[in-house]
Short mmCIF file of C-alpha atoms and ligand atoms in Angstrom, two decimals:
data_model
loop_
_atom_site.label_atom_id
_atom_site.label_comp_id
_atom_site.label_asym_id
_atom_site.label_seq_id
_atom_site.Cartn_x
_atom_site.Cartn_y
_atom_site.Cartn_z
CA MET J 1 109.98 116.92 100.59
CA HIS J 2 106.92 116.07 99.59
CA SER J 3 106.11 112.60 97.93
CA ARG J 4 105.10 112.78 94.21
CA ARG J 5 104.48 109.28 92.86
CA ALA J 6 101.72 110.90 90.42
CA LEU J 7 101.75 114.41 89.30
CA LEU J 8 98.43 115.03 87.27
CA TYR J 9 98.10 118.03 85.11
CA MET J 10 94.87 119.56 83.70
CA PRO J 11 94.67 122.90 81.82
CA GLY J 12 94.23 125.35 84.33
CA ASP J 13 91.05 126.77 82.24
CA ASN J 14 89.33 123.69 83.36
CA TRP J 15 87.62 123.92 86.48
CA LYS J 16 85.86 120.67 85.91
CA MET J 17 89.01 118.67 86.25
CA ILE J 18 90.80 120.62 88.96
CA THR J 19 87.31 119.94 90.82
CA LYS J 20 87.64 116.75 90.01
CA SER J 21 91.48 116.26 90.94
CA VAL J 22 91.17 117.36 94.40
CA THR J 23 88.79 114.28 95.32
CA LEU J 24 91.17 111.67 93.72
CA GLY J 25 93.99 111.13 96.27
CA VAL J 26 96.75 111.89 94.17
CA ASP J 27 100.02 112.85 95.69
CA THR J 28 100.44 116.32 93.18
CA ILE J 29 98.04 118.10 91.40
CA CYS J 30 99.43 120.57 88.49
CA MET J 31 96.78 123.06 86.82
CA ASP J 32 98.38 123.84 83.72
CA MET J 33 98.86 126.94 82.08
CA GLU J 34 101.59 126.03 79.35
CA ASP J 35 100.65 123.43 76.75
CA GLY J 36 97.52 122.04 78.15
CA THR J 37 96.07 125.41 77.79
CA ALA J 38 94.77 126.94 74.44
CA ILE J 39 96.56 130.16 73.67
CA ASN J 40 93.32 132.01 73.89
CA LYS J 41 92.73 130.67 77.45
CA LYS J 42 95.74 131.68 78.94
CA ALA J 43 93.81 134.31 80.43
CA GLU J 44 90.99 132.57 81.55
CA ALA J 45 93.44 129.78 82.97
CA ARG J 46 95.08 132.20 85.35
CA VAL J 47 92.13 133.30 87.38
CA THR J 48 90.64 130.08 87.27
CA ILE J 49 93.55 128.64 88.78
CA ALA J 50 93.38 131.70 91.70
CA LYS J 51 89.96 130.50 92.06
CA ALA J 52 90.99 127.13 92.70
CA LEU J 53 93.72 127.98 94.99
CA ARG J 54 91.29 130.30 97.03
CA GLU J 55 88.16 128.14 97.10
CA LEU J 56 89.27 124.57 96.93
CA ASP J 57 90.43 122.14 99.75
CA PHE J 58 93.43 120.27 98.21
CA GLY J 59 93.56 117.54 101.08
CA ALA J 60 96.68 116.00 101.22
CA SER J 61 97.58 116.57 97.76
CA GLU J 62 100.18 118.91 96.54
CA LYS J 63 98.75 122.12 94.87
CA LEU J 64 101.55 123.20 92.13
CA ALA J 65 100.62 125.55 88.95
CA ARG J 66 102.65 125.10 85.77
CA ILE J 67 103.61 128.65 84.31
CA ASN J 68 104.69 128.92 80.61
CA SER J 69 108.53 129.03 79.92
CA VAL J 70 110.76 131.71 80.84
CA GLY J 71 110.61 133.83 77.69
CA SER J 72 107.60 133.29 76.45
CA GLY J 73 106.07 136.20 77.16
CA TRP J 74 103.22 135.07 79.12
CA GLU J 75 105.86 133.66 82.72
CA LYS J 76 105.45 137.18 84.12
CA ASP J 77 101.65 137.41 84.26
CA ASP J 78 101.42 133.67 84.75
CA ILE J 79 103.43 133.82 88.02
CA GLU J 80 101.80 136.84 89.16
CA ALA J 81 97.72 135.84 89.04
CA ILE J 82 98.91 133.12 91.58
CA LEU J 83 101.53 133.88 93.85
CA PRO J 84 99.42 135.40 96.00
CA TYR J 85 97.49 132.72 97.05
CA HIS J 86 100.41 130.68 98.54
CA LEU J 87 100.56 127.58 96.46
CA ASP J 88 103.04 124.54 97.04
CA GLY J 89 105.10 125.11 94.05
CA ILE J 90 105.53 126.37 90.66
CA VAL J 91 106.44 123.85 87.73
CA ILE J 92 108.52 125.90 85.05
CA PRO J 93 108.70 124.02 81.69
CA LYS J 94 111.31 124.01 78.89
CA VAL J 95 114.12 125.13 81.38
CA GLU J 96 117.48 125.77 79.44
CA SER J 97 119.40 127.73 81.49
CA PHE J 98 120.01 128.57 85.88
CA GLU J 99 119.21 132.29 85.01
CA GLN J 100 115.57 131.05 83.86
CA VAL J 101 115.05 129.35 87.65
CA GLU J 102 116.65 132.07 89.33
CA TRP J 103 114.43 134.68 87.33
CA ALA J 104 111.58 132.91 89.16
CA GLY J 105 113.24 132.39 92.58
CA ARG J 106 113.60 136.00 92.81
CA ILE J 107 109.84 136.45 92.36
CA ILE J 108 108.90 134.00 94.55
CA GLU J 109 111.43 135.09 97.28
CA ALA J 110 109.86 138.74 97.08
CA ALA J 111 106.43 136.88 97.68
CA GLU J 112 107.45 135.28 100.71
CA LEU J 113 108.95 138.25 102.51
CA LYS J 114 105.92 140.59 101.42
CA ASN J 115 103.50 138.57 103.07
CA GLY J 116 105.78 136.89 105.63
CA TRP J 117 105.83 133.23 104.42
CA PRO J 118 108.47 131.19 105.39
CA ILE J 119 111.48 131.58 102.99
CA ASN J 120 111.57 128.74 100.81
CA SER J 121 108.03 127.31 101.74
CA ILE J 122 107.03 127.68 98.00
CA ARG J 123 109.25 125.31 95.87
CA ILE J 124 109.90 125.15 92.13
CA LEU J 125 109.80 122.27 89.83
CA ILE J 126 111.38 122.67 86.09
CA GLY J 127 110.92 120.51 83.16
CA VAL J 128 114.10 119.52 81.30
CA GLU J 129 112.79 118.61 78.18
CA THR J 130 114.87 120.13 75.26
CA ALA J 131 118.59 119.42 74.02
CA ARG J 132 120.12 122.80 75.19
CA GLY J 133 118.13 121.67 78.71
CA ILE J 134 119.70 118.38 78.80
CA LEU J 135 123.29 119.72 78.09
CA ASN J 136 123.38 122.61 80.81
CA LEU J 137 121.46 120.25 83.18
CA LYS J 138 125.00 120.10 85.34
CA GLU J 139 124.37 124.08 86.17
CA ILE J 140 120.75 124.20 86.26
CA ALA J 141 120.34 121.68 89.07
CA VAL J 142 122.53 122.84 91.55
CA HIS J 143 119.74 125.87 92.00
CA PRO J 144 118.60 125.61 95.59
CA ARG J 145 114.89 126.28 95.23
CA LEU J 146 114.35 122.84 93.16
CA ASP J 147 112.60 119.88 94.27
CA ALA J 148 112.55 118.04 91.14
CA ILE J 149 113.38 117.54 87.57
CA ILE J 150 110.24 116.25 85.16
CA CYS J 151 111.28 114.94 82.20
CA GLY J 152 109.40 115.80 79.61
CA GLY J 153 109.25 112.95 76.91
CA GLU J 154 107.27 114.63 73.79
CA ASP J 155 108.80 117.93 74.02
CA PHE J 156 112.44 116.14 73.99
CA ALA J 157 111.56 113.92 71.23
CA ALA J 158 110.32 117.00 68.99
CA SER J 159 113.57 118.90 70.25
CA ILE J 160 115.79 116.26 68.58
CA GLY J 161 113.82 114.92 65.96
CA ALA J 162 113.29 111.86 67.63
CA THR J 163 110.16 109.20 66.46
CA ARG J 164 108.50 108.09 69.77
CA THR J 165 108.12 104.60 69.94
CA LYS J 166 106.01 102.40 72.59
CA SER J 167 109.54 101.29 74.24
CA ALA J 168 110.82 105.08 74.59
CA ILE J 169 114.12 104.00 74.10
CA GLU J 170 114.37 107.12 72.33
CA LEU J 171 114.01 109.00 75.32
CA LEU J 172 116.48 106.80 77.63
CA TYR J 173 119.49 109.34 77.02
CA ALA J 174 117.59 112.03 78.62
CA ARG J 175 115.65 110.29 81.28
CA GLN J 176 119.18 109.34 82.38
CA ALA J 177 120.89 112.62 82.27
CA ILE J 178 118.06 113.74 84.48
CA LEU J 179 118.47 110.96 87.04
CA VAL J 180 122.02 111.45 87.21
CA ALA J 181 121.84 115.63 87.76
CA CYS J 182 118.88 114.77 90.36
CA ALA J 183 121.09 112.12 92.32
CA ALA J 184 123.74 114.19 92.42
CA ASN J 185 121.85 116.97 94.01
CA ASP J 186 119.33 115.02 96.25
CA LEU J 187 116.26 116.28 94.11
CA GLN J 188 113.28 114.00 92.54
CA ALA J 189 113.04 112.90 89.13
CA ILE J 190 110.02 112.82 87.58
CA ASP J 191 109.16 110.46 84.58
CA ILE J 192 107.52 111.02 80.99
CA VAL J 193 104.09 110.75 80.67
CA THR J 194 102.41 108.05 78.84
CA ILE J 195 100.33 109.51 76.35
CA ASP J 196 98.25 106.59 75.41
CA TYR J 197 96.23 107.56 78.68
CA LYS J 198 93.56 104.48 77.78
CA ASP J 199 96.15 101.45 78.06
CA GLN J 200 96.35 100.58 81.62
CA LYS J 201 98.85 97.58 80.58
CA ALA J 202 101.49 99.89 78.69
CA LEU J 203 101.35 102.35 81.73
CA ARG J 204 101.99 100.02 84.20
CA ILE J 205 105.16 98.42 82.51
CA GLU J 206 106.30 102.14 81.63
CA ALA J 207 106.09 102.79 85.31
CA GLU J 208 107.70 100.18 86.77
CA PHE J 209 110.34 100.54 84.13
CA GLY J 210 110.36 104.08 84.96
CA ALA J 211 110.58 103.38 88.94
CA GLY J 212 113.35 100.74 88.32
CA LEU J 213 115.46 103.34 86.25
CA GLY J 214 115.36 105.86 90.04
CA PHE J 215 112.59 107.88 89.40
CA SER J 216 110.72 108.95 92.23
CA GLY J 217 107.47 109.46 90.21
CA LYS J 218 105.77 109.76 86.67
CA GLN J 219 103.42 112.57 85.16
CA VAL J 220 99.83 111.66 84.52
CA VAL J 221 96.84 113.21 82.42
CA HIS J 222 94.00 111.24 83.52
CA PRO J 223 92.26 110.20 86.58
CA ASN J 224 92.73 106.51 85.67
CA GLN J 225 96.55 106.69 85.55
CA ALA J 226 97.38 108.13 89.08
CA PRO J 227 96.43 104.46 91.10
CA VAL J 228 98.36 102.59 88.37
CA VAL J 229 101.42 104.80 89.03
CA GLN J 230 101.01 105.46 92.74
CA THR J 231 101.54 101.55 93.09
CA ALA J 232 104.60 101.54 90.87
CA PHE J 233 106.11 104.05 93.06
CA THR J 234 105.31 102.64 96.10
CA PRO J 235 107.87 99.90 97.02
CA SER J 236 106.23 96.52 97.29
CA ASP J 237 105.88 94.61 100.72
CA GLU J 238 108.17 92.12 99.49
CA ALA J 239 110.70 94.60 98.46
CA ILE J 240 110.47 96.10 101.90
CA ALA J 241 110.88 92.93 103.75
CA TYR J 242 113.86 92.40 101.82
CA ALA J 243 115.41 95.65 102.41
CA LYS J 244 115.07 95.14 106.09
CA ARG J 245 117.09 91.74 105.98
CA ILE J 246 119.61 93.32 104.08
CA ILE J 247 119.74 96.13 106.30
CA SER J 248 120.08 93.68 109.57
CA THR J 249 122.21 91.04 108.07
CA PHE J 250 124.84 93.65 106.78
CA GLU J 251 125.09 95.12 110.56
CA THR J 252 125.90 91.52 111.83
CA SER J 253 128.13 90.77 108.93
CA GLN J 254 130.14 94.38 109.85
CA LYS J 255 130.60 92.93 113.64
CA GLU J 256 131.59 89.67 112.40
CA GLY J 257 134.52 92.24 110.25
CA LYS J 258 133.04 91.35 106.75
CA GLY J 259 132.77 93.67 103.91
CA ALA J 260 130.85 91.36 101.97
CA TYR J 261 128.55 88.31 102.80
CA ALA J 262 126.07 86.02 100.97
CA LEU J 263 122.37 86.11 101.44
CA ASP J 264 119.95 83.84 99.35
CA GLY J 265 123.20 82.67 97.44
CA LYS J 266 123.88 86.72 96.49
CA MET J 267 126.63 88.84 97.33
CA ILE J 268 125.51 91.65 99.39
CA ASP J 269 128.39 94.75 100.34
CA MET J 270 128.03 98.66 100.70
CA PRO J 271 126.12 99.51 97.69
CA LEU J 272 123.39 97.14 98.42
CA LEU J 273 123.05 98.18 101.64
CA LYS J 274 122.59 101.87 99.97
CA ASN J 275 120.21 100.63 97.82
CA ALA J 276 117.71 99.12 100.56
CA GLN J 277 118.14 102.31 102.69
CA LYS J 278 116.76 103.84 99.21
CA VAL J 279 114.08 101.61 99.30
CA LEU J 280 112.96 102.00 102.98
CA ALA J 281 113.03 106.25 102.24
CA ARG J 282 111.02 105.76 99.29
CA ALA J 283 108.60 103.23 101.33
CA LYS J 284 108.24 105.87 104.47
CA ALA J 285 107.84 108.98 101.97
CA ALA J 286 104.90 107.08 100.18
CA GLY J 287 103.39 106.73 103.72
CA ARG J 288 104.44 102.91 104.10
N1 COA P 301 92.47 115.94 85.89
C1 COA P 301 91.16 115.99 86.29
N2 COA P 301 90.74 115.49 85.98
C2 COA P 301 90.27 114.95 84.91
C3 COA P 301 91.41 114.58 83.71
C4 COA P 301 92.67 115.26 84.32
N3 COA P 301 93.51 115.37 83.81
N4 COA P 301 91.14 114.20 82.67
C5 COA P 301 89.80 113.82 82.73
N5 COA P 301 89.33 114.09 84.01
C6 COA P 301 88.00 114.00 84.26
C7 COA P 301 87.12 114.11 83.19
O1 COA P 301 86.59 115.83 83.24
C8 COA P 301 85.52 113.37 83.14
O2 COA P 301 84.91 113.78 84.36
P1 COA P 301 83.35 113.29 84.60
O3 COA P 301 83.27 111.63 84.97
O4 COA P 301 83.21 113.84 86.27
O5 COA P 301 82.70 113.79 84.04
C9 COA P 301 86.39 112.10 83.72
O6 COA P 301 88.07 112.31 84.09
C10 COA P 301 86.82 110.92 82.67
O7 COA P 301 87.38 111.53 81.63
P2 COA P 301 87.62 111.31 80.04
O8 COA P 301 85.88 111.31 79.61
O9 COA P 301 87.96 109.70 80.33
O10 COA P 301 88.61 111.78 79.52
P3 COA P 301 88.57 113.17 78.42
O11 COA P 301 87.82 112.46 76.86
O12 COA P 301 87.34 114.06 78.82
O13 COA P 301 89.89 113.71 77.91
C11 COA P 301 92.25 114.03 77.73
C12 COA P 301 90.70 113.19 77.77
C13 COA P 301 93.61 113.43 77.52
C14 COA P 301 91.70 115.11 76.71
C15 COA P 301 92.13 114.57 79.59
O14 COA P 301 92.17 113.58 80.44
C16 COA P 301 93.03 115.73 79.24
O15 COA P 301 93.11 117.34 79.30
N6 COA P 301 94.00 115.54 80.18
C17 COA P 301 95.27 116.60 80.79
C18 COA P 301 96.17 117.05 79.53
C19 COA P 301 97.16 118.49 80.04
O16 COA P 301 97.04 118.37 80.84
N7 COA P 301 98.29 118.08 79.48
C20 COA P 301 99.03 118.86 79.65
C21 COA P 301 100.13 118.49 80.44
S1 COA P 301 101.13 117.18 79.63
MG1 MG P 302 105.25 119.59 77.45
#
């Protein structure tokens, strides 16, 4: 699975931002046709994204596009405009049912067959960002073409009538519901946007908190947010060294017939081993 520590959006009709995005070394670029694009620019966004997919070299960055929600009336034109250019994946916002993912899955599979592309080479990421979506996560998250679930903080707050705060405490339940559904189905979980995009300190705190909760990445909306977020979602040298120590000492203690043992005054047993393995997997995915 592609590493998606930072997922950078830009309006799909904004050629300047799209061309800038490919120079940034960001893990994932997502050209948006949904709420980042004005209603009278939807058609222009489709044409501009298709042009970007044809003409630009995205380097190591993953290339995604976000379509409008299934049921908006725009989704079919959106997906048909971009699929011929074999992008890496589609983001579907405001998903509330398995059938909405299946709708896109069928269209994508038909395109893969028609063009002779490997089946499943185009992935689906979904935004779950409404009350109904959170309630239905259990059935949605099992879809076989899914790679990741994205937590839309602002949309979820609007959906339940919450007032957004800097601590984001009002979003904790939705964030953790998504994390649990992702962990149970081996999916990546991608955290909320810090919309106060000029506040680098708030961004770092929120990104580190999200990484600690278990998210694998975070959405960003401005180039300056990408490096902060990519660092926060990359295990530090200390974390990697400690994980390696747990793995090696765990093996020794097992051989000695001990399930639990002490390391630096802390109790270590199986769950800590599993967590250490996750840290190393994450470091590897981030190219460490
Ligand atoms: N992707 C790529 N480039 C971006 C960018 C983005 N998301 N946001 C800004 N830039 C570029 C600008 O074009 C500008 O480029 P330049 O230096 O070559 O002229 C540079 O980065 C600095 O931009 P800045 O002037 O600080 O930002 P702004 O005031 O023009 O725009 C926002 C601020 C928030 C409106 C803009 O960042 C944006 O539209 N973000 C994406 C919003 C979005 O897609 N939302 C939907 C998903 S949640
Ligand atoms: Mg949204």
